[in-house]
The first five atom37 places (N, CA, C, CB, O) and aatype in JSON, in Angstrom:
{
  "aatype": [10, 18, 5, 11, 19, 14, 2, 10, 14, 3, 8, 16, 7, 19, 6, 12, 8, 18, 3, 7, 15, 3, 13, 16, 17, 5, 10, 12, 10, 12, 3, 19, 2, 6, 18, 6, 7, 7, 7, 16, 18, 12, 1, 4, 12, 1, 6, 16, 9, 11, 10, 8, 5, 7, 5, 19, 10, 19, 8, 14, 7, 6, 10, 18, 8, 11, 7, 19, 3, 9, 16, 15, 7, 19, 1, 15, 10, 9, 19, 7, 13, 12, 3, 7, 13, 3, 14, 11, 9, 14, 3, 3, 15, 6, 15, 15, 3, 2, 6, 7, 6, 18, 6, 1, 2, 19, 1, 12, 18],
  "atom_mask": [
    [1, 1, 1, 1, 1],
    [1, 1, 1, 1, 1],
    [1, 1, 1, 1, 1],
    [1, 1, 1, 1, 1],
    [1, 1, 1, 1, 1],
    [1, 1, 1, 1, 1],
    [1, 1, 1, 1, 1],
    [1, 1, 1, 1, 1],
    [1, 1, 1, 1, 1],
    [1, 1, 1, 1, 1],
    [1, 1, 1, 1, 1],
    [1, 1, 1, 1, 1],
    [1, 1, 1, 0, 1],
    [1, 1, 1, 1, 1],
    [1, 1, 1, 1, 1],
    [1, 1, 1, 1, 1],
    [1, 1, 1, 1, 1],
    [1, 1, 1, 1, 1],
    [1, 1, 1, 1, 1],
    [1, 1, 1, 0, 1],
    [1, 1, 1, 1, 1],
    [1, 1, 1, 1, 1],
    [1, 1, 1, 1, 1],
    [1, 1, 1, 1, 1],
    [1, 1, 1, 1, 1],
    [1, 1, 1, 1, 1],
    [1, 1, 1, 1, 1],
    [1, 1, 1, 1, 1],
    [1, 1, 1, 1, 1],
    [1, 1, 1, 1, 1],
    [1, 1, 1, 1, 1],
    [1, 1, 1, 1, 1],
    [1, 1, 1, 1, 1],
    [1, 1, 1, 1, 1],
    [1, 1, 1, 1, 1],
    [1, 1, 1, 1, 1],
    [1, 1, 1, 0, 1],
    [1, 1, 1, 0, 1],
    [1, 1, 1, 0, 1],
    [1, 1, 1, 1, 1],
    [1, 1, 1, 1, 1],
    [1, 1, 1, 1, 1],
    [1, 1, 1, 1, 1],
    [1, 1, 1, 1, 1],
    [1, 1, 1, 1, 1],
    [1, 1, 1, 1, 1],
    [1, 1, 1, 1, 1],
    [1, 1, 1, 1, 1],
    [1, 1, 1, 1, 1],
    [1, 1, 1, 1, 1],
    [1, 1, 1, 1, 1],
    [1, 1, 1, 1, 1],
    [1, 1, 1, 1, 1],
    [1, 1, 1, 0, 1],
    [1, 1, 1, 1, 1],
    [1, 1, 1, 1, 1],
    [1, 1, 1, 1, 1],
    [1, 1, 1, 1, 1],
    [1, 1, 1, 1, 1],
    [1, 1, 1, 1, 1],
    [1, 1, 1, 0, 1],
    [1, 1, 1, 1, 1],
    [1, 1, 1, 1, 1],
    [1, 1, 1, 1, 1],
    [1, 1, 1, 1, 1],
    [1, 1, 1, 1, 1],
    [1, 1, 1, 0, 1],
    [1, 1, 1, 1, 1],
    [1, 1, 1, 1, 1],
    [1, 1, 1, 1, 1],
    [1, 1, 1, 1, 1],
    [1, 1, 1, 1, 1],
    [1, 1, 1, 0, 1],
    [1, 1, 1, 1, 1],
    [1, 1, 1, 1, 1],
    [1, 1, 1, 1, 1],
    [1, 1, 1, 1, 1],
    [1, 1, 1, 1, 1],
    [1, 1, 1, 1, 1],
    [1, 1, 1, 0, 1],
    [1, 1, 1, 1, 1],
    [1, 1, 1, 1, 1],
    [1, 1, 1, 1, 1],
    [1, 1, 1, 0, 1],
    [1, 1, 1, 1, 1],
    [1, 1, 1, 1, 1],
    [1, 1, 1, 1, 1],
    [1, 1, 1, 1, 1],
    [1, 1, 1, 1, 1],
    [1, 1, 1, 1, 1],
    [1, 1, 1, 1, 1],
    [1, 1, 1, 1, 1],
    [1, 1, 1, 1, 1],
    [1, 1, 1, 1, 1],
    [1, 1, 1, 1, 1],
    [1, 1, 1, 1, 1],
    [1, 1, 1, 1, 1],
    [1, 1, 1, 1, 1],
    [1, 1, 1, 1, 1],
    [1, 1, 1, 0, 1],
    [1, 1, 1, 1, 1],
    [1, 1, 1, 1, 1],
    [1, 1, 1, 1, 1],
    [1, 1, 1, 1, 1],
    [1, 1, 1, 1, 1],
    [1, 1, 1, 1, 1],
    [1, 1, 1, 1, 1],
    [1, 1, 1, 1, 1],
    [1, 1, 1, 1, 1]
  ],
  "atom_positions": [
    [[100.76, 99.47, 100.19], [99.58, 99.82, 99.45], [98.48, 98.9, 99.95], [99.79, 99.7, 97.9], [98.64, 97.68, 99.92]],
    [[97.38, 99.46, 100.41], [96.29, 98.64, 100.93], [94.98, 99.21, 100.44], [96.32, 98.58, 102.48], [94.78, 100.43, 100.4]],
    [[94.11, 98.34, 100.08], [92.8, 98.77, 99.6], [91.75, 97.89, 100.25], [92.71, 98.7, 98.04], [91.82, 96.67, 100.17]],
    [[90.78, 98.5, 100.87], [89.64, 97.76, 101.43], [88.38, 98.49, 100.99], [89.73, 97.66, 103.01], [88.17, 99.65, 101.35]],
    [[87.56, 97.81, 100.22], [86.33, 98.39, 99.7], [85.16, 97.58, 100.26], [86.31, 98.41, 98.13], [85.14, 96.36, 100.1]],
    [[84.19, 98.24, 100.9], [83.04, 97.51, 101.44], [82.33, 96.7, 100.35], [82.04, 98.49, 102.09], [82.2, 97.15, 99.21]],
    [[81.89, 95.51, 100.71], [81.14, 94.62, 99.84], [81.93, 94.05, 98.67], [79.96, 95.35, 99.31], [81.35, 93.47, 97.75]],
    [[83.26, 94.2, 98.68], [84.11, 93.59, 97.66], [85.16, 92.74, 98.35], [84.78, 94.68, 96.76], [85.49, 92.98, 99.51]],
    [[85.7, 91.72, 97.66], [86.75, 90.89, 98.26], [87.98, 91.73, 98.6], [87.14, 89.75, 97.31], [88.2, 92.79, 98.01]],
    [[88.77, 91.24, 99.56], [90.02, 91.93, 99.91], [90.93, 92.05, 98.71], [90.73, 91.2, 101.05], [90.96, 91.17, 97.85]],
    [[91.67, 93.14, 98.66], [92.66, 93.4, 97.62], [93.87, 92.52, 97.9], [93.07, 94.93, 97.57], [94.47, 92.63, 98.97]],
    [[94.27, 91.64, 96.97], [95.35, 90.7, 97.23], [96.57, 90.88, 96.35], [94.85, 89.31, 97.07], [97.62, 90.31, 96.64]],
    [[96.48, 91.65, 95.27], [97.6, 91.85, 94.35], [97.31, 93.0, 93.42], [0.0, 0.0, 0.0], [96.27, 93.65, 93.52]],
    [[98.22, 93.26, 92.53], [98.07, 94.35, 91.55], [98.44, 93.8, 90.18], [98.95, 95.6, 91.93], [99.47, 93.14, 90.03]],
    [[97.61, 94.07, 89.18], [97.84, 93.56, 87.83], [99.13, 94.14, 87.24], [96.65, 93.88, 86.94], [99.69, 95.12, 87.75]],
    [[99.6, 93.52, 86.13], [100.79, 93.99, 85.43], [100.57, 95.42, 84.96], [101.14, 93.05, 84.22], [99.53, 95.73, 84.37]],
    [[101.54, 96.3, 85.22], [101.41, 97.71, 84.85], [102.77, 98.39, 84.88], [100.42, 98.43, 85.81], [103.76, 97.8, 85.33]],
    [[102.82, 99.61, 84.41], [103.97, 100.48, 84.65], [103.43, 101.75, 85.28], [104.78, 100.78, 83.33], [102.25, 102.07, 85.11]],
    [[104.28, 102.47, 85.99], [103.79, 103.6, 86.78], [103.83, 104.93, 86.04], [104.6, 103.72, 88.02], [103.07, 105.84, 86.38]],
    [[104.67, 105.07, 85.04], [104.75, 106.34, 84.33], [105.54, 107.4, 85.07], [0.0, 0.0, 0.0], [105.56, 108.55, 84.65]],
    [[106.19, 107.02, 86.15], [107.05, 107.95, 86.89], [108.5, 107.67, 86.49], [106.85, 107.81, 88.45], [108.8, 106.64, 85.88]],
    [[109.4, 108.59, 86.85], [110.81, 108.33, 86.58], [111.31, 107.19, 87.46], [111.66, 109.59, 86.81], [112.0, 106.29, 86.98]],
    [[110.97, 107.23, 88.73], [111.33, 106.16, 89.66], [110.14, 105.82, 90.54], [112.54, 106.57, 90.52], [109.32, 106.67, 90.86]],
    [[110.06, 104.55, 90.92], [109.09, 104.07, 91.88], [109.86, 103.43, 93.01], [108.06, 103.07, 91.24], [110.87, 102.75, 92.78]],
    [[109.4, 103.63, 94.24], [110.04, 102.94, 95.38], [108.97, 102.33, 96.27], [110.93, 103.92, 96.2], [107.85, 102.82, 96.36]],
    [[109.36, 101.23, 96.92], [108.48, 100.51, 97.83], [109.25, 100.24, 99.11], [107.95, 99.19, 97.19], [110.36, 99.71, 99.07]],
    [[108.67, 100.58, 100.23], [109.25, 100.3, 101.55], [108.42, 99.21, 102.21], [109.29, 101.59, 102.43], [107.23, 99.41, 102.46]],
    [[109.03, 98.05, 102.51], [108.32, 96.93, 103.11], [108.13, 97.17, 104.61], [109.07, 95.6, 102.87], [109.1, 97.39, 105.33]],
    [[106.87, 97.12, 105.05], [106.54, 97.35, 106.46], [106.38, 96.06, 107.25], [105.29, 98.16, 106.55], [106.45, 96.08, 108.48]],
    [[106.16, 94.95, 106.57], [105.84, 93.69, 107.25], [107.02, 92.73, 107.25], [104.64, 93.02, 106.59], [107.88, 92.79, 106.37]],
    [[107.04, 91.86, 108.24], [108.0, 90.76, 108.25], [107.54, 89.73, 107.23], [108.14, 90.13, 109.68], [106.34, 89.49, 107.1]],
    [[108.46, 89.13, 106.52], [108.12, 88.17, 105.46], [107.34, 86.97, 106.0], [109.4, 87.7, 104.76], [106.67, 86.28, 105.23]],
    [[107.42, 86.7, 107.29], [106.68, 85.58, 107.88], [105.22, 85.92, 108.19], [107.36, 85.13, 109.15], [104.47, 85.05, 108.63]],
    [[104.81, 87.17, 107.96], [103.44, 87.59, 108.27], [102.47, 87.39, 107.1], [103.44, 89.03, 108.68], [101.28, 87.65, 107.24]],
    [[102.97, 86.93, 105.96], [102.11, 86.69, 104.81], [102.72, 85.61, 103.94], [101.9, 87.99, 104.0], [103.9, 85.29, 104.05]],
    [[101.89, 85.04, 103.07], [102.36, 84.07, 102.08], [102.01, 84.6, 100.7], [101.73, 82.66, 102.32], [101.04, 85.33, 100.53]],
    [[102.84, 84.22, 99.72], [102.68, 84.75, 98.37], [103.32, 86.12, 98.33], [0.0, 0.0, 0.0], [104.27, 86.4, 99.06]],
    [[102.8, 86.98, 97.48], [103.26, 88.35, 97.43], [104.61, 88.51, 96.77], [0.0, 0.0, 0.0], [105.19, 87.56, 96.25]],
    [[105.1, 89.73, 96.81], [106.34, 90.11, 96.13], [106.03, 90.96, 94.92], [0.0, 0.0, 0.0], [104.87, 91.12, 94.54]],
    [[107.05, 91.5, 94.33], [106.91, 92.32, 93.13], [107.58, 91.61, 91.97], [107.52, 93.74, 93.34], [108.8, 91.44, 91.96]],
    [[106.79, 91.2, 90.98], [107.32, 90.55, 89.79], [107.77, 91.64, 88.82], [106.26, 89.6, 89.13], [106.97, 92.49, 88.43]],
    [[109.05, 91.6, 88.43], [109.6, 92.53, 87.45], [109.72, 91.78, 86.12], [111.01, 93.1, 87.91], [110.53, 90.87, 85.99]],
    [[108.89, 92.17, 85.14], [108.83, 91.44, 83.88], [110.16, 91.42, 83.15], [107.77, 92.04, 82.99], [110.52, 90.4, 82.57]],
    [[110.9, 92.52, 83.15], [112.16, 92.58, 82.41], [113.22, 91.65, 83.0], [112.69, 94.01, 82.38], [114.12, 91.21, 82.29]],
    [[113.11, 91.35, 84.3], [114.05, 90.45, 84.97], [113.52, 89.02, 85.02], [114.34, 90.94, 86.39], [114.27, 88.07, 85.24]],
    [[112.19, 88.89, 84.8], [111.51, 87.6, 84.93], [111.74, 87.01, 86.32], [112.01, 86.62, 83.85], [111.97, 85.81, 86.47]],
    [[111.66, 87.87, 87.34], [111.86, 87.46, 88.72], [110.88, 88.19, 89.63], [113.3, 87.73, 89.18], [110.47, 89.31, 89.35]],
    [[110.52, 87.51, 90.71], [109.73, 88.13, 91.76], [110.67, 88.49, 92.9], [108.59, 87.18, 92.26], [111.45, 87.66, 93.36]],
    [[110.6, 89.72, 93.33], [111.45, 90.22, 94.41], [110.62, 90.3, 95.68], [112.07, 91.6, 94.06], [109.57, 90.95, 95.71]],
    [[111.08, 89.63, 96.73], [110.43, 89.69, 98.04], [111.39, 90.39, 98.99], [110.03, 88.26, 98.57], [112.53, 89.96, 99.17]],
    [[110.93, 91.46, 99.59], [111.76, 92.26, 100.49], [111.55, 91.84, 101.94], [111.45, 93.74, 100.32], [110.47, 91.37, 102.32]],
    [[112.59, 92.02, 102.74], [112.47, 91.87, 104.18], [111.98, 93.19, 104.76], [113.83, 91.44, 104.83], [112.11, 94.24, 104.12]],
    [[111.43, 93.14, 105.93], [110.93, 94.34, 106.61], [112.03, 95.4, 106.66], [110.42, 94.01, 108.03], [113.15, 95.12, 107.07]],
    [[111.68, 96.64, 106.25], [112.62, 97.75, 106.27], [113.41, 97.93, 104.98], [0.0, 0.0, 0.0], [114.05, 98.97, 104.81]],
    [[113.39, 96.96, 104.09], [114.1, 97.09, 102.82], [113.28, 97.92, 101.84], [114.42, 95.71, 102.22], [112.06, 97.99, 101.93]],
    [[113.99, 98.55, 100.89], [113.36, 99.4, 99.89], [113.74, 98.89, 98.51], [113.79, 100.89, 100.06], [114.91, 98.58, 98.24]],
    [[112.76, 98.79, 97.64], [112.98, 98.46, 96.23], [112.77, 99.74, 95.44], [112.02, 97.3, 95.74], [111.73, 100.39, 95.55]],
    [[113.77, 100.11, 94.62], [113.67, 101.29, 93.76], [113.88, 100.81, 92.32], [114.73, 102.4, 94.16], [114.82, 100.06, 92.04]],
    [[113.01, 101.24, 91.42], [113.15, 100.86, 90.01], [112.58, 101.96, 89.13], [112.44, 99.51, 89.73], [111.76, 102.75, 89.58]],
    [[113.01, 102.02, 87.86], [112.42, 102.97, 86.93], [110.92, 102.7, 86.81], [113.1, 102.89, 85.54], [110.5, 101.55, 86.65]],
    [[110.12, 103.75, 86.88], [108.67, 103.6, 86.82], [108.16, 103.1, 85.49], [0.0, 0.0, 0.0], [107.01, 102.66, 85.4]],
    [[108.99, 103.15, 84.44], [108.54, 102.7, 83.12], [108.69, 101.19, 82.93], [109.33, 103.42, 82.04], [108.32, 100.67, 81.88]],
    [[109.22, 100.47, 83.93], [109.35, 99.02, 83.82], [108.04, 98.35, 84.24], [110.52, 98.51, 84.69], [107.44, 98.72, 85.25]],
    [[107.62, 97.38, 83.45], [106.4, 96.64, 83.77], [106.64, 95.75, 84.99], [105.94, 95.79, 82.57], [107.67, 95.08, 85.1]],
    [[105.66, 95.75, 85.91], [105.75, 94.97, 87.13], [104.35, 94.7, 87.66], [106.6, 95.7, 88.2], [103.38, 95.32, 87.21]],
    [[104.24, 93.77, 88.6], [102.95, 93.46, 89.2], [103.16, 93.09, 90.65], [102.24, 92.32, 88.43], [104.22, 92.61, 91.04]],
    [[102.12, 93.32, 91.44], [102.1, 92.84, 92.82], [101.52, 91.44, 92.82], [0.0, 0.0, 0.0], [100.34, 91.25, 92.52]],
    [[102.35, 90.46, 93.16], [101.93, 89.06, 93.15], [100.88, 88.85, 94.25], [103.15, 88.1, 93.34], [101.0, 89.41, 95.34]],
    [[99.87, 88.05, 93.96], [98.77, 87.83, 94.9], [99.26, 87.31, 96.25], [97.77, 86.86, 94.31], [100.15, 86.46, 96.31]],
    [[98.65, 87.82, 97.32], [98.87, 87.34, 98.67], [97.92, 86.16, 98.88], [98.64, 88.48, 99.75], [96.72, 86.28, 98.6]],
    [[98.44, 85.03, 99.36], [97.57, 83.87, 99.57], [97.1, 83.76, 101.02], [98.31, 82.59, 99.19], [96.07, 83.13, 101.28]],
    [[97.82, 84.38, 101.96], [97.35, 84.46, 103.34], [98.13, 85.55, 104.06], [97.52, 83.08, 104.07], [99.24, 85.92, 103.65]],
    [[97.53, 86.08, 105.13], [98.18, 87.13, 105.9], [97.98, 88.5, 105.28], [0.0, 0.0, 0.0], [97.11, 88.69, 104.43]],
    [[98.8, 89.45, 105.71], [98.72, 90.83, 105.24], [100.11, 91.3, 104.85], [98.1, 91.77, 106.32], [101.06, 91.12, 105.61]],
    [[100.24, 91.9, 103.68], [101.48, 92.5, 103.19], [101.24, 94.0, 103.09], [101.93, 91.88, 101.8], [100.42, 94.44, 102.29]],
    [[101.95, 94.77, 103.92], [101.78, 96.23, 103.91], [103.09, 96.88, 103.5], [101.33, 96.75, 105.3], [104.17, 96.51, 103.97]],
    [[102.99, 97.85, 102.61], [104.16, 98.6, 102.18], [103.76, 100.02, 101.84], [104.84, 97.93, 100.97], [102.59, 100.32, 101.62]],
    [[104.75, 100.89, 101.81], [104.56, 102.26, 101.37], [105.17, 102.38, 99.98], [105.2, 103.3, 102.38], [106.3, 101.94, 99.76]],
    [[104.42, 102.95, 99.05], [104.88, 103.12, 97.68], [104.97, 104.6, 97.37], [103.93, 102.4, 96.68], [104.06, 105.37, 97.71]],
    [[106.06, 105.02, 96.73], [106.23, 106.41, 96.33], [106.7, 106.51, 94.9], [0.0, 0.0, 0.0], [107.25, 105.56, 94.34]],
    [[106.46, 107.66, 94.3], [106.81, 107.9, 92.9], [107.61, 109.2, 92.82], [105.52, 107.98, 92.0], [107.28, 110.19, 93.47]],
    [[108.67, 109.19, 92.02], [109.53, 110.37, 91.85], [109.65, 110.7, 90.37], [110.94, 110.14, 92.49], [109.81, 109.82, 89.53]],
    [[109.57, 111.98, 90.07], [109.75, 112.46, 88.71], [110.83, 113.53, 88.67], [108.42, 113.02, 88.14], [111.22, 114.07, 89.7]],
    [[111.31, 113.81, 87.47], [112.31, 114.85, 87.29], [113.62, 114.34, 86.73], [0.0, 0.0, 0.0], [114.56, 115.11, 86.54]],
    [[113.7, 113.03, 86.46], [114.9, 112.43, 85.9], [114.46, 111.41, 84.88], [115.81, 111.79, 87.0], [113.56, 110.62, 85.16]],
    [[115.08, 111.39, 83.72], [114.72, 110.43, 82.67], [115.87, 109.45, 82.49], [114.4, 111.17, 81.32], [116.86, 109.78, 81.83]],
    [[115.77, 108.24, 83.06], [116.89, 107.29, 83.02], [117.12, 106.62, 81.66], [116.68, 106.24, 84.04], [118.17, 106.02, 81.45]],
    [[116.15, 106.71, 80.74], [116.28, 106.11, 79.4], [116.61, 104.62, 79.46], [117.35, 106.84, 78.61], [117.5, 104.15, 78.74]],
    [[115.9, 103.87, 80.31], [116.08, 102.42, 80.41], [114.88, 101.77, 79.73], [116.22, 101.95, 81.91], [113.78, 101.82, 80.27]],
    [[115.09, 101.16, 78.57], [113.96, 100.57, 77.85], [113.51, 99.26, 78.48], [114.32, 100.33, 76.4], [114.32, 98.51, 79.03]],
    [[112.21, 98.99, 78.4], [111.65, 97.71, 78.84], [111.1, 97.02, 77.6], [110.52, 97.9, 79.95], [110.0, 97.33, 77.15]],
    [[111.88, 96.07, 77.05], [111.46, 95.4, 75.82], [110.8, 94.05, 76.09], [112.65, 95.21, 74.91], [110.65, 93.24, 75.18]],
    [[110.39, 93.82, 77.34], [109.72, 92.56, 77.67], [108.31, 92.57, 77.06], [109.64, 92.34, 79.21], [107.74, 93.62, 76.78]],
    [[107.78, 91.37, 76.87], [106.46, 91.2, 76.26], [105.52, 90.56, 77.26], [106.55, 90.34, 74.97], [105.96, 89.91, 78.21]],
    [[104.22, 90.75, 77.06], [103.25, 90.15, 77.98], [103.36, 88.63, 78.0], [101.82, 90.56, 77.59], [103.04, 88.01, 79.02]],
    [[103.82, 88.02, 76.91], [103.98, 86.56, 76.89], [105.12, 86.12, 77.8], [104.24, 86.08, 75.46], [105.22, 84.93, 78.12]],
    [[105.98, 87.04, 78.24], [107.08, 86.72, 79.15], [106.58, 86.43, 80.56], [108.09, 87.86, 79.18], [107.35, 85.94, 81.39]],
    [[105.32, 86.71, 80.87], [104.78, 86.58, 82.22], [104.45, 85.15, 82.61], [103.56, 87.41, 82.35], [104.4, 84.85, 83.8]],
    [[104.23, 84.29, 81.68], [103.64, 82.98, 81.89], [104.21, 82.23, 83.09], [103.82, 82.15, 80.66], [105.11, 81.39, 82.94]],
    [[103.69, 82.52, 84.28], [104.07, 81.79, 85.48], [105.43, 82.1, 86.04], [0.0, 0.0, 0.0], [105.8, 81.55, 87.08]],
    [[106.2, 82.96, 85.39], [107.55, 83.27, 85.85], [107.55, 83.87, 87.24], [108.23, 84.21, 84.89], [108.47, 83.63, 88.02]],
    [[106.54, 84.65, 87.57], [106.51, 85.31, 88.88], [106.37, 84.31, 90.01], [105.37, 86.31, 88.93], [106.65, 84.65, 91.16]],
    [[105.95, 83.1, 89.72], [105.86, 82.07, 90.75], [107.11, 81.2, 90.81], [104.64, 81.2, 90.51], [107.4, 80.6, 91.84]],
    [[107.85, 81.12, 89.71], [109.02, 80.24, 89.64], [110.32, 80.95, 90.03], [109.15, 79.66, 88.26], [111.16, 80.36, 90.7]],
    [[110.48, 82.18, 89.62], [111.74, 82.89, 89.85], [111.58, 83.89, 90.97], [112.2, 83.61, 88.57], [111.34, 85.07, 90.73]],
    [[111.73, 83.42, 92.2], [111.6, 84.27, 93.37], [112.98, 84.47, 93.97], [110.61, 83.66, 94.42], [113.68, 83.51, 94.26]],
    [[113.35, 85.73, 94.16], [114.65, 86.04, 94.76], [114.41, 86.75, 96.1], [115.53, 86.92, 93.81], [113.67, 87.73, 96.15]],
    [[115.03, 86.26, 97.15], [114.93, 86.86, 98.47], [116.18, 87.67, 98.71], [114.73, 85.77, 99.58], [117.29, 87.15, 98.63]],
    [[116.01, 88.96, 99.0], [117.18, 89.82, 99.21], [117.44, 90.04, 100.68], [116.98, 91.16, 98.53], [118.39, 90.74, 101.03]]
  ]
}
């Protein structure tokens, strides 16, 4: 996901949100050494997931998550959304669960 808008700062992350799809997937296009920061913070897990190039993250679209800010370099990925299946996985996490967890709990797969 990349956004470049003239006369505005570069897009570096995505705020906490849910997608409203049955499933969301992300395909990492970049090598992890090409950027610093980044990853996908999953609020229900209280962890940031950083993928290696070519890996795919799939999760229920109703789970709250955010794109952690990139501090240098470029992080490029393809994001897709799928509907037609209702997994019935509740996300009972709260916004107060975010407090810095995305920077402390980083898991490299």
